[in-house]
Amino acid sequence: MDAQGHERFREFVENRSSALLKTAVLLSGGDRHAAEDLLQSALIKAAGRWQRIDEPEAYVRQILYRQQVSRWRLKWRRRELTVAEPPEGTGGTATADASSAVDLRIVMRGALARLTARQRTVLVLRYFEDLPEADVARILGCSVGTVRSTTHRSLARLRALAPELAALGPADAEQSPSRDFSPVEVRP
């Protein structure tokens, strides 16, 4: 890579890595260390082809999705230990709206972490990245019907894992101040 390409790559990483890391965290089920590894290996792959990439962010996101798919297709799986983590201390200054948004993120993060990697990936692509079913199918290398059925089963499992989401309702979810998790309508 020449000096100009190196500088463009450095600027891309500096400007877009936080958004890409959010996606990687969701894909890895909330495991920040695994997400950092996922993003780092995606950026390494992108650096090798940097001169030939037209749309860098789309290219890196595609690598993220494909690497995650490869991870859950492997025969061996790393055992994950799900642990309840309390929210970061706010010193009692948070408003009720902010605390409900934090509660929503905590519940969603915990429930997403307990889904399979495939289920989590489909939900992230459909609801966080807001991709149509056809695009998700193309990215994951499966049919649209598989995406639909996986989405349906994933949402059903999400509802079973986190029944408290039904009490929040879609209106509460839309008030969330960040895009850490896209609102998922949960019906009782």
Short mmCIF file of N, CA and C in Angstrom, two decimals:
data_model
loop_
_atom_site.label_atom_id
_atom_site.label_comp_id
_atom_site.label_asym_id
_atom_site.label_seq_id
_atom_site.Cartn_x
_atom_site.Cartn_y
_atom_site.Cartn_z
N MET A 1 0.85 -1.16 0.00
CA MET A 1 0.00 0.00 0.00
C MET A 1 0.91 1.24 0.00
N ASP A 2 0.58 2.19 -0.86
CA ASP A 2 1.39 3.41 -0.93
C ASP A 2 1.02 4.35 0.23
N ALA A 3 1.75 5.46 0.35
CA ALA A 3 1.56 6.39 1.47
C ALA A 3 0.16 7.01 1.46
N GLN A 4 -0.33 7.34 0.28
CA GLN A 4 -1.67 7.93 0.19
C GLN A 4 -2.73 6.92 0.61
N GLY A 5 -2.61 5.68 0.17
CA GLY A 5 -3.54 4.64 0.55
C GLY A 5 -3.48 4.36 2.04
N HIS A 6 -2.28 4.37 2.57
CA HIS A 6 -2.09 4.16 4.01
C HIS A 6 -2.80 5.26 4.80
N GLU A 7 -2.69 6.48 4.37
CA GLU A 7 -3.32 7.61 5.05
C GLU A 7 -4.85 7.51 4.94
N ARG A 8 -5.38 7.15 3.77
CA ARG A 8 -6.83 6.98 3.61
C ARG A 8 -7.36 5.87 4.51
N PHE A 9 -6.60 4.77 4.62
CA PHE A 9 -7.01 3.66 5.48
C PHE A 9 -7.01 4.10 6.94
N ARG A 10 -5.97 4.83 7.36
CA ARG A 10 -5.89 5.31 8.73
C ARG A 10 -7.08 6.22 9.06
N GLU A 11 -7.43 7.11 8.15
CA GLU A 11 -8.57 8.01 8.35
C GLU A 11 -9.88 7.23 8.43
N PHE A 12 -10.02 6.23 7.57
CA PHE A 12 -11.23 5.39 7.60
C PHE A 12 -11.37 4.71 8.96
N VAL A 13 -10.29 4.11 9.42
CA VAL A 13 -10.34 3.41 10.71
C VAL A 13 -10.65 4.39 11.83
N GLU A 14 -10.03 5.55 11.80
CA GLU A 14 -10.25 6.56 12.83
C GLU A 14 -11.70 7.04 12.83
N ASN A 15 -12.28 7.24 11.66
CA ASN A 15 -13.64 7.80 11.56
C ASN A 15 -14.75 6.77 11.72
N ARG A 16 -14.55 5.56 11.29
CA ARG A 16 -15.65 4.58 11.23
C ARG A 16 -15.53 3.41 12.19
N SER A 17 -14.44 3.29 12.91
CA SER A 17 -14.25 2.11 13.75
C SER A 17 -15.28 2.00 14.88
N SER A 18 -15.72 3.12 15.45
CA SER A 18 -16.70 3.01 16.54
C SER A 18 -18.04 2.47 16.03
N ALA A 19 -18.49 2.91 14.88
CA ALA A 19 -19.74 2.39 14.31
C ALA A 19 -19.60 0.92 13.94
N LEU A 20 -18.46 0.57 13.38
CA LEU A 20 -18.23 -0.83 13.02
C LEU A 20 -18.11 -1.70 14.27
N LEU A 21 -17.54 -1.16 15.34
CA LEU A 21 -17.42 -1.92 16.58
C LEU A 21 -18.79 -2.19 17.18
N LYS A 22 -19.72 -1.24 17.09
CA LYS A 22 -21.07 -1.47 17.60
C LYS A 22 -21.71 -2.67 16.90
N THR A 23 -21.55 -2.72 15.60
CA THR A 23 -22.10 -3.85 14.85
C THR A 23 -21.41 -5.14 15.27
N ALA A 24 -20.10 -5.10 15.42
CA ALA A 24 -19.34 -6.30 15.82
C ALA A 24 -19.76 -6.76 17.21
N VAL A 25 -20.03 -5.82 18.12
CA VAL A 25 -20.47 -6.20 19.47
C VAL A 25 -21.81 -6.92 19.39
N LEU A 26 -22.71 -6.41 18.58
CA LEU A 26 -24.01 -7.06 18.43
C LEU A 26 -23.86 -8.45 17.81
N LEU A 27 -23.01 -8.55 16.81
CA LEU A 27 -22.81 -9.84 16.16
C LEU A 27 -22.19 -10.86 17.10
N SER A 28 -21.37 -10.39 18.04
CA SER A 28 -20.69 -11.32 18.94
C SER A 28 -21.46 -11.53 20.24
N GLY A 29 -22.67 -11.05 20.29
CA GLY A 29 -23.51 -11.30 21.46
C GLY A 29 -23.15 -10.47 22.67
N GLY A 30 -22.58 -9.31 22.46
CA GLY A 30 -22.24 -8.44 23.57
C GLY A 30 -20.85 -8.66 24.13
N ASP A 31 -20.11 -9.61 23.60
CA ASP A 31 -18.75 -9.87 24.06
C ASP A 31 -17.81 -8.88 23.38
N ARG A 32 -17.44 -7.84 24.11
CA ARG A 32 -16.64 -6.76 23.53
C ARG A 32 -15.28 -7.26 23.04
N HIS A 33 -14.67 -8.17 23.77
CA HIS A 33 -13.36 -8.68 23.36
C HIS A 33 -13.46 -9.45 22.04
N ALA A 34 -14.48 -10.29 21.93
CA ALA A 34 -14.69 -11.02 20.68
C ALA A 34 -15.01 -10.05 19.54
N ALA A 35 -15.76 -9.00 19.86
CA ALA A 35 -16.10 -7.99 18.84
C ALA A 35 -14.85 -7.26 18.36
N GLU A 36 -13.97 -6.92 19.29
CA GLU A 36 -12.73 -6.25 18.90
C GLU A 36 -11.88 -7.15 18.02
N ASP A 37 -11.83 -8.45 18.36
CA ASP A 37 -11.09 -9.40 17.53
C ASP A 37 -11.71 -9.50 16.14
N LEU A 38 -13.03 -9.57 16.11
CA LEU A 38 -13.75 -9.66 14.84
C LEU A 38 -13.47 -8.45 13.97
N LEU A 39 -13.55 -7.26 14.55
CA LEU A 39 -13.30 -6.04 13.80
C LEU A 39 -11.84 -5.94 13.37
N GLN A 40 -10.93 -6.31 14.25
CA GLN A 40 -9.51 -6.22 13.91
C GLN A 40 -9.18 -7.13 12.73
N SER A 41 -9.69 -8.35 12.75
CA SER A 41 -9.39 -9.25 11.63
C SER A 41 -10.06 -8.77 10.34
N ALA A 42 -11.25 -8.15 10.45
CA ALA A 42 -11.90 -7.60 9.26
C ALA A 42 -11.09 -6.44 8.69
N LEU A 43 -10.57 -5.59 9.55
CA LEU A 43 -9.76 -4.47 9.09
C LEU A 43 -8.44 -4.94 8.48
N ILE A 44 -7.87 -5.99 9.02
CA ILE A 44 -6.65 -6.55 8.45
C ILE A 44 -6.91 -7.06 7.04
N LYS A 45 -8.03 -7.75 6.87
CA LYS A 45 -8.37 -8.25 5.53
C LYS A 45 -8.62 -7.10 4.56
N ALA A 46 -9.29 -6.06 5.05
CA ALA A 46 -9.57 -4.91 4.19
C ALA A 46 -8.28 -4.17 3.82
N ALA A 47 -7.34 -4.09 4.74
CA ALA A 47 -6.07 -3.40 4.47
C ALA A 47 -5.32 -4.06 3.32
N GLY A 48 -5.41 -5.36 3.23
CA GLY A 48 -4.72 -6.08 2.16
C GLY A 48 -5.26 -5.78 0.78
N ARG A 49 -6.51 -5.37 0.70
CA ARG A 49 -7.14 -5.08 -0.59
C ARG A 49 -7.55 -3.62 -0.72
N TRP A 50 -7.03 -2.77 0.14
CA TRP A 50 -7.48 -1.39 0.25
C TRP A 50 -7.49 -0.64 -1.07
N GLN A 51 -6.49 -0.80 -1.88
CA GLN A 51 -6.40 -0.06 -3.15
C GLN A 51 -7.52 -0.41 -4.12
N ARG A 52 -8.11 -1.61 -3.95
CA ARG A 52 -9.14 -2.06 -4.90
C ARG A 52 -10.56 -1.94 -4.36
N ILE A 53 -10.74 -1.35 -3.19
CA ILE A 53 -12.06 -1.25 -2.57
C ILE A 53 -12.72 0.07 -2.96
N ASP A 54 -13.95 -0.04 -3.51
CA ASP A 54 -14.70 1.16 -3.89
C ASP A 54 -15.47 1.76 -2.71
N GLU A 55 -16.14 0.90 -1.94
CA GLU A 55 -16.93 1.33 -0.79
C GLU A 55 -16.39 0.66 0.46
N PRO A 56 -15.46 1.32 1.15
CA PRO A 56 -14.77 0.67 2.26
C PRO A 56 -15.68 0.20 3.40
N GLU A 57 -16.64 1.01 3.81
CA GLU A 57 -17.47 0.61 4.94
C GLU A 57 -18.33 -0.61 4.59
N ALA A 58 -18.93 -0.61 3.43
CA ALA A 58 -19.73 -1.76 3.01
C ALA A 58 -18.85 -3.01 2.92
N TYR A 59 -17.64 -2.83 2.43
CA TYR A 59 -16.72 -3.96 2.29
C TYR A 59 -16.35 -4.54 3.66
N VAL A 60 -16.03 -3.66 4.62
CA VAL A 60 -15.65 -4.13 5.96
C VAL A 60 -16.85 -4.76 6.66
N ARG A 61 -18.04 -4.19 6.51
CA ARG A 61 -19.23 -4.79 7.11
C ARG A 61 -19.49 -6.18 6.53
N GLN A 62 -19.29 -6.32 5.24
CA GLN A 62 -19.47 -7.63 4.60
C GLN A 62 -18.49 -8.64 5.20
N ILE A 63 -17.26 -8.22 5.41
CA ILE A 63 -16.26 -9.10 6.03
C ILE A 63 -16.72 -9.48 7.44
N LEU A 64 -17.21 -8.50 8.21
CA LEU A 64 -17.69 -8.79 9.56
C LEU A 64 -18.77 -9.87 9.55
N TYR A 65 -19.76 -9.70 8.66
CA TYR A 65 -20.86 -10.66 8.61
C TYR A 65 -20.36 -12.04 8.21
N ARG A 66 -19.51 -12.09 7.21
CA ARG A 66 -19.02 -13.39 6.73
C ARG A 66 -18.14 -14.07 7.77
N GLN A 67 -17.32 -13.30 8.47
CA GLN A 67 -16.50 -13.90 9.52
C GLN A 67 -17.36 -14.46 10.63
N GLN A 68 -18.42 -13.73 11.00
CA GLN A 68 -19.31 -14.21 12.04
C GLN A 68 -20.02 -15.49 11.59
N VAL A 69 -20.44 -15.52 10.35
CA VAL A 69 -21.07 -16.74 9.82
C VAL A 69 -20.07 -17.90 9.87
N SER A 70 -18.84 -17.64 9.50
CA SER A 70 -17.82 -18.68 9.55
C SER A 70 -17.60 -19.18 10.96
N ARG A 71 -17.66 -18.28 11.92
CA ARG A 71 -17.46 -18.69 13.31
C ARG A 71 -18.55 -19.63 13.78
N TRP A 72 -19.84 -19.34 13.42
CA TRP A 72 -20.87 -20.25 13.90
C TRP A 72 -21.03 -21.47 13.03
N ARG A 73 -20.36 -21.52 11.92
CA ARG A 73 -20.38 -22.73 11.12
C ARG A 73 -19.28 -23.71 11.53
N LEU A 74 -18.32 -23.24 12.29
CA LEU A 74 -17.25 -24.12 12.74
C LEU A 74 -17.82 -25.21 13.65
N LYS A 75 -17.21 -26.37 13.61
CA LYS A 75 -17.71 -27.47 14.42
C LYS A 75 -17.47 -27.23 15.91
N TRP A 76 -16.33 -26.68 16.26
CA TRP A 76 -16.07 -26.40 17.67
C TRP A 76 -16.63 -25.04 18.00
N ARG A 77 -17.13 -24.94 19.19
CA ARG A 77 -17.67 -23.65 19.65
C ARG A 77 -17.08 -23.33 21.00
N ARG A 78 -16.74 -22.11 21.16
CA ARG A 78 -16.25 -21.67 22.44
C ARG A 78 -17.45 -21.55 23.37
N ARG A 79 -17.33 -22.10 24.54
CA ARG A 79 -18.41 -22.00 25.52
C ARG A 79 -18.45 -20.58 26.07
N GLU A 80 -19.63 -20.00 26.07
CA GLU A 80 -19.79 -18.67 26.61
C GLU A 80 -20.43 -18.76 27.98
N LEU A 81 -19.97 -17.94 28.88
CA LEU A 81 -20.55 -17.86 30.20
C LEU A 81 -21.34 -16.56 30.26
N THR A 82 -22.65 -16.68 30.42
CA THR A 82 -23.49 -15.50 30.49
C THR A 82 -23.56 -15.05 31.95
N VAL A 83 -23.22 -13.80 32.17
CA VAL A 83 -23.22 -13.26 33.52
C VAL A 83 -24.05 -11.98 33.55
N ALA A 84 -24.86 -11.83 34.56
CA ALA A 84 -25.64 -10.60 34.69
C ALA A 84 -24.71 -9.50 35.18
N GLU A 85 -24.68 -8.40 34.43
CA GLU A 85 -23.85 -7.27 34.82
C GLU A 85 -24.75 -6.09 35.13
N PRO A 86 -24.55 -5.47 36.29
CA PRO A 86 -25.36 -4.30 36.59
C PRO A 86 -24.96 -3.13 35.70
N PRO A 87 -25.86 -2.18 35.50
CA PRO A 87 -25.50 -1.03 34.67
C PRO A 87 -24.41 -0.21 35.35
N GLU A 88 -23.73 0.56 34.53
CA GLU A 88 -22.70 1.45 35.07
C GLU A 88 -23.37 2.40 36.07
N GLY A 89 -22.71 2.72 37.14
CA GLY A 89 -23.27 3.60 38.16
C GLY A 89 -23.46 5.01 37.62
N THR A 90 -24.63 5.59 37.88
CA THR A 90 -24.91 6.94 37.41
C THR A 90 -25.01 7.93 38.56
N GLY A 91 -24.84 7.45 39.79
CA GLY A 91 -24.88 8.36 40.93
C GLY A 91 -26.27 8.90 41.22
N GLY A 92 -27.31 8.26 40.70
CA GLY A 92 -28.68 8.68 40.99
C GLY A 92 -29.13 9.91 40.24
N THR A 93 -28.39 10.38 39.24
CA THR A 93 -28.77 11.58 38.52
C THR A 93 -29.52 11.29 37.23
N ALA A 94 -29.68 10.04 36.90
CA ALA A 94 -30.35 9.69 35.65
C ALA A 94 -31.85 9.86 35.80
N THR A 95 -32.49 10.32 34.74
CA THR A 95 -33.94 10.46 34.76
C THR A 95 -34.58 9.11 34.54
N ALA A 96 -35.90 9.05 34.74
CA ALA A 96 -36.62 7.79 34.55
C ALA A 96 -36.53 7.32 33.10
N ASP A 97 -36.58 8.26 32.13
CA ASP A 97 -36.48 7.88 30.73
C ASP A 97 -35.11 7.27 30.43
N ALA A 98 -34.07 7.87 30.93
CA ALA A 98 -32.72 7.35 30.68
C ALA A 98 -32.53 5.99 31.33
N SER A 99 -33.09 5.81 32.53
CA SER A 99 -32.93 4.52 33.19
C SER A 99 -33.73 3.44 32.48
N SER A 100 -34.89 3.79 31.92
CA SER A 100 -35.65 2.77 31.18
C SER A 100 -34.92 2.39 29.89
N ALA A 101 -34.23 3.36 29.27
CA ALA A 101 -33.45 3.05 28.07
C ALA A 101 -32.28 2.14 28.44
N VAL A 102 -31.66 2.40 29.58
CA VAL A 102 -30.55 1.55 30.04
C VAL A 102 -31.08 0.16 30.34
N ASP A 103 -32.24 0.09 31.00
CA ASP A 103 -32.85 -1.21 31.30
C ASP A 103 -33.12 -1.99 30.02
N LEU A 104 -33.64 -1.29 29.01
CA LEU A 104 -33.91 -1.94 27.73
C LEU A 104 -32.63 -2.51 27.12
N ARG A 105 -31.56 -1.70 27.13
CA ARG A 105 -30.29 -2.17 26.56
C ARG A 105 -29.74 -3.36 27.32
N ILE A 106 -29.84 -3.34 28.64
CA ILE A 106 -29.33 -4.45 29.44
C ILE A 106 -30.11 -5.72 29.16
N VAL A 107 -31.43 -5.60 29.14
CA VAL A 107 -32.27 -6.76 28.88
C VAL A 107 -32.01 -7.30 27.47
N MET A 108 -31.94 -6.39 26.48
CA MET A 108 -31.70 -6.83 25.10
C MET A 108 -30.31 -7.47 24.96
N ARG A 109 -29.30 -6.86 25.56
CA ARG A 109 -27.94 -7.40 25.46
C ARG A 109 -27.88 -8.80 26.06
N GLY A 110 -28.50 -8.98 27.22
CA GLY A 110 -28.51 -10.30 27.86
C GLY A 110 -29.26 -11.33 27.03
N ALA A 111 -30.41 -10.94 26.50
CA ALA A 111 -31.20 -11.87 25.68
C ALA A 111 -30.49 -12.20 24.38
N LEU A 112 -29.90 -11.20 23.74
CA LEU A 112 -29.16 -11.45 22.49
C LEU A 112 -27.96 -12.36 22.73
N ALA A 113 -27.31 -12.20 23.86
CA ALA A 113 -26.15 -13.03 24.17
C ALA A 113 -26.54 -14.50 24.33
N ARG A 114 -27.79 -14.76 24.70
CA ARG A 114 -28.23 -16.14 24.91
C ARG A 114 -28.80 -16.77 23.64
N LEU A 115 -28.92 -16.01 22.57
CA LEU A 115 -29.33 -16.58 21.28
C LEU A 115 -28.13 -17.27 20.65
N THR A 116 -28.40 -18.12 19.67
CA THR A 116 -27.29 -18.71 18.93
C THR A 116 -26.67 -17.63 18.05
N ALA A 117 -25.47 -17.86 17.61
CA ALA A 117 -24.78 -16.88 16.77
C ALA A 117 -25.55 -16.62 15.49
N ARG A 118 -26.14 -17.66 14.92
CA ARG A 118 -26.92 -17.50 13.68
C ARG A 118 -28.15 -16.63 13.93
N GLN A 119 -28.87 -16.92 15.01
CA GLN A 119 -30.07 -16.13 15.32
C GLN A 119 -29.69 -14.67 15.58
N ARG A 120 -28.64 -14.47 16.33
CA ARG A 120 -28.19 -13.11 16.64
C ARG A 120 -27.79 -12.37 15.38
N THR A 121 -27.07 -13.04 14.48
CA THR A 121 -26.62 -12.42 13.24
C THR A 121 -27.81 -11.99 12.39
N VAL A 122 -28.80 -12.86 12.26
CA VAL A 122 -29.98 -12.52 11.46
C VAL A 122 -30.71 -11.32 12.05
N LEU A 123 -30.88 -11.29 13.38
CA LEU A 123 -31.57 -10.17 14.01
C LEU A 123 -30.78 -8.87 13.87
N VAL A 124 -29.47 -8.93 14.00
CA VAL A 124 -28.65 -7.73 13.85
C VAL A 124 -28.77 -7.19 12.43
N LEU A 125 -28.68 -8.07 11.45
CA LEU A 125 -28.76 -7.62 10.06
C LEU A 125 -30.15 -7.07 9.74
N ARG A 126 -31.19 -7.72 10.23
CA ARG A 126 -32.55 -7.27 9.91
C ARG A 126 -32.94 -6.01 10.66
N TYR A 127 -32.65 -5.94 11.97
CA TYR A 127 -33.20 -4.85 12.77
C TYR A 127 -32.19 -3.77 13.14
N PHE A 128 -30.92 -4.10 13.33
CA PHE A 128 -29.93 -3.07 13.63
C PHE A 128 -29.44 -2.43 12.35
N GLU A 129 -29.08 -3.25 11.38
CA GLU A 129 -28.61 -2.73 10.10
C GLU A 129 -29.77 -2.38 9.17
N ASP A 130 -30.99 -2.81 9.51
CA ASP A 130 -32.21 -2.50 8.76
C ASP A 130 -32.11 -2.96 7.30
N LEU A 131 -31.60 -4.16 7.11
CA LEU A 131 -31.46 -4.70 5.76
C LEU A 131 -32.70 -5.51 5.39
N PRO A 132 -33.09 -5.47 4.13
CA PRO A 132 -34.21 -6.31 3.69
C PRO A 132 -33.82 -7.78 3.71
N GLU A 133 -34.83 -8.64 3.75
CA GLU A 133 -34.58 -10.08 3.83
C GLU A 133 -33.70 -10.58 2.69
N ALA A 134 -33.90 -10.05 1.49
CA ALA A 134 -33.11 -10.50 0.34
C ALA A 134 -31.62 -10.20 0.53
N ASP A 135 -31.31 -9.03 1.08
CA ASP A 135 -29.91 -8.68 1.33
C ASP A 135 -29.30 -9.56 2.41
N VAL A 136 -30.08 -9.83 3.46
CA VAL A 136 -29.59 -10.71 4.53
C VAL A 136 -29.31 -12.10 3.96
N ALA A 137 -30.22 -12.59 3.13
CA ALA A 137 -30.03 -13.91 2.52
C ALA A 137 -28.76 -13.94 1.67
N ARG A 138 -28.54 -12.87 0.91
CA ARG A 138 -27.34 -12.81 0.05
C ARG A 138 -26.07 -12.79 0.91
N ILE A 139 -26.08 -11.99 1.98
CA ILE A 139 -24.91 -11.89 2.85
C ILE A 139 -24.61 -13.22 3.53
N LEU A 140 -25.64 -13.89 4.01
CA LEU A 140 -25.45 -15.14 4.74
C LEU A 140 -25.36 -16.37 3.84
N GLY A 141 -25.63 -16.19 2.57
CA GLY A 141 -25.54 -17.31 1.63
C GLY A 141 -26.63 -18.34 1.83
N CYS A 142 -27.85 -17.86 2.07
CA CYS A 142 -28.98 -18.78 2.25
C CYS A 142 -30.19 -18.20 1.52
N SER A 143 -31.31 -18.89 1.61
CA SER A 143 -32.51 -18.42 0.91
C SER A 143 -33.27 -17.40 1.76
N VAL A 144 -34.16 -16.66 1.10
CA VAL A 144 -35.00 -15.69 1.81
C VAL A 144 -35.90 -16.41 2.80
N GLY A 145 -36.38 -17.58 2.43
CA GLY A 145 -37.21 -18.36 3.34
C GLY A 145 -36.47 -18.74 4.61
N THR A 146 -35.20 -19.06 4.48
CA THR A 146 -34.39 -19.38 5.66
C THR A 146 -34.24 -18.16 6.56
N VAL A 147 -34.06 -17.01 5.94
CA VAL A 147 -33.96 -15.77 6.73
C VAL A 147 -35.27 -15.52 7.46
N ARG A 148 -36.39 -15.69 6.77
CA ARG A 148 -37.70 -15.47 7.40
C ARG A 148 -37.93 -16.42 8.56
N SER A 149 -37.66 -17.70 8.34
CA SER A 149 -37.91 -18.67 9.42
C SER A 149 -36.94 -18.46 10.58
N THR A 150 -35.69 -18.14 10.28
CA THR A 150 -34.73 -17.88 11.35
C THR A 150 -35.11 -16.63 12.13
N THR A 151 -35.58 -15.59 11.43
CA THR A 151 -36.04 -14.37 12.10
C THR A 151 -37.21 -14.68 13.02
N HIS A 152 -38.16 -15.44 12.51
CA HIS A 152 -39.35 -15.80 13.29
C HIS A 152 -38.94 -16.58 14.55
N ARG A 153 -38.11 -17.61 14.38
CA ARG A 153 -37.68 -18.41 15.52
C ARG A 153 -36.83 -17.59 16.49
N SER A 154 -36.01 -16.71 15.95
CA SER A 154 -35.15 -15.87 16.80
C SER A 154 -35.97 -14.92 17.65
N LEU A 155 -36.97 -14.29 17.05
CA LEU A 155 -37.83 -13.39 17.81
C LEU A 155 -38.64 -14.14 18.86
N ALA A 156 -39.10 -15.34 18.51
CA ALA A 156 -39.84 -16.15 19.48
C ALA A 156 -38.94 -16.52 20.66
N ARG A 157 -37.70 -16.89 20.36
CA ARG A 157 -36.77 -17.23 21.44
C ARG A 157 -36.41 -16.00 22.25
N LEU A 158 -36.26 -14.86 21.60
CA LEU A 158 -35.97 -13.61 22.29
C LEU A 158 -37.10 -13.27 23.26
N ARG A 159 -38.34 -13.45 22.81
CA ARG A 159 -39.50 -13.20 23.68
C ARG A 159 -39.52 -14.15 24.86
N ALA A 160 -39.13 -15.41 24.62
CA ALA A 160 -39.11 -16.39 25.71
C ALA A 160 -37.98 -16.10 26.69
N LEU A 161 -36.84 -15.66 26.18
CA LEU A 161 -35.69 -15.38 27.04
C LEU A 161 -35.88 -14.10 27.85
N ALA A 162 -36.61 -13.14 27.31
CA ALA A 162 -36.77 -11.85 27.97
C ALA A 162 -38.23 -11.42 27.95
N PRO A 163 -39.10 -12.09 28.71
CA PRO A 163 -40.51 -11.72 28.71
C PRO A 163 -40.75 -10.31 29.22
N GLU A 164 -39.79 -9.74 29.97
CA GLU A 164 -39.95 -8.39 30.47
C GLU A 164 -39.94 -7.35 29.36
N LEU A 165 -39.51 -7.71 28.15
CA LEU A 165 -39.55 -6.79 27.02
C LEU A 165 -40.98 -6.47 26.62
N ALA A 166 -41.91 -7.39 26.86
CA ALA A 166 -43.30 -7.16 26.51
C ALA A 166 -43.87 -5.99 27.32
N ALA A 167 -43.40 -5.81 28.55
CA ALA A 167 -43.88 -4.72 29.40
C ALA A 167 -43.39 -3.37 28.91
N LEU A 168 -42.23 -3.34 28.24
CA LEU A 168 -41.68 -2.08 27.76
C LEU A 168 -42.46 -1.55 26.57
N GLY A 169 -42.85 -2.42 25.66
CA GLY A 169 -43.61 -2.02 24.49
C GLY A 169 -42.79 -1.24 23.49
N PRO A 170 -43.29 -1.12 22.25
CA PRO A 170 -42.55 -0.44 21.19
C PRO A 170 -42.34 1.05 21.46
N ALA A 171 -43.26 1.73 22.13
CA ALA A 171 -43.10 3.16 22.38
C ALA A 171 -41.90 3.42 23.28
N ASP A 172 -41.73 2.60 24.32
CA ASP A 172 -40.58 2.76 25.21
C ASP A 172 -39.29 2.48 24.46
N ALA A 173 -39.30 1.49 23.60
CA ALA A 173 -38.09 1.12 22.87
C ALA A 173 -37.66 2.23 21.91
N GLU A 174 -38.64 2.95 21.34
CA GLU A 174 -38.29 4.00 20.38
C GLU A 174 -37.68 5.21 21.06
N GLN A 175 -37.86 5.36 22.38
CA GLN A 175 -37.30 6.49 23.09
C GLN A 175 -35.85 6.27 23.45
N SER A 176 -35.32 5.11 23.14
CA SER A 176 -33.93 4.82 23.48
C SER A 176 -33.02 5.86 22.82
N PRO A 177 -32.12 6.51 23.61
CA PRO A 177 -31.30 7.59 23.07
C PRO A 177 -30.16 7.12 22.18
N SER A 178 -29.85 5.85 22.17
CA SER A 178 -28.74 5.41 21.33
C SER A 178 -29.21 4.34 20.38
N ARG A 179 -28.35 3.99 19.45
CA ARG A 179 -28.69 2.98 18.48
C ARG A 179 -28.00 1.68 18.80
N ASP A 180 -27.73 1.44 20.10
CA ASP A 180 -27.08 0.19 20.47
C ASP A 180 -27.93 -1.00 20.06
N PHE A 181 -29.25 -0.87 20.21
CA PHE A 181 -30.16 -1.93 19.81
C PHE A 181 -31.35 -1.30 19.14
N SER A 182 -31.76 -1.85 18.05
CA SER A 182 -32.94 -1.38 17.35
C SER A 182 -34.16 -1.91 18.08
N PRO A 183 -35.25 -1.15 18.12
CA PRO A 183 -36.45 -1.64 18.80
C PRO A 183 -36.99 -2.88 18.13
N VAL A 184 -37.34 -3.85 18.93
CA VAL A 184 -37.93 -5.08 18.44
C VAL A 184 -39.30 -5.17 19.07
N GLU A 185 -40.31 -5.18 18.24
CA GLU A 185 -41.65 -5.26 18.77
C GLU A 185 -41.85 -6.62 19.40
N VAL A 186 -42.24 -6.64 20.65
CA VAL A 186 -42.44 -7.87 21.39
C VAL A 186 -43.89 -7.95 21.80
N ARG A 187 -44.56 -8.95 21.32
CA ARG A 187 -45.97 -9.13 21.64
C ARG A 187 -46.11 -10.18 22.72
N PRO A 188 -47.07 -10.01 23.64
CA PRO A 188 -47.26 -11.02 24.69
C PRO A 188 -47.74 -12.33 24.13
#
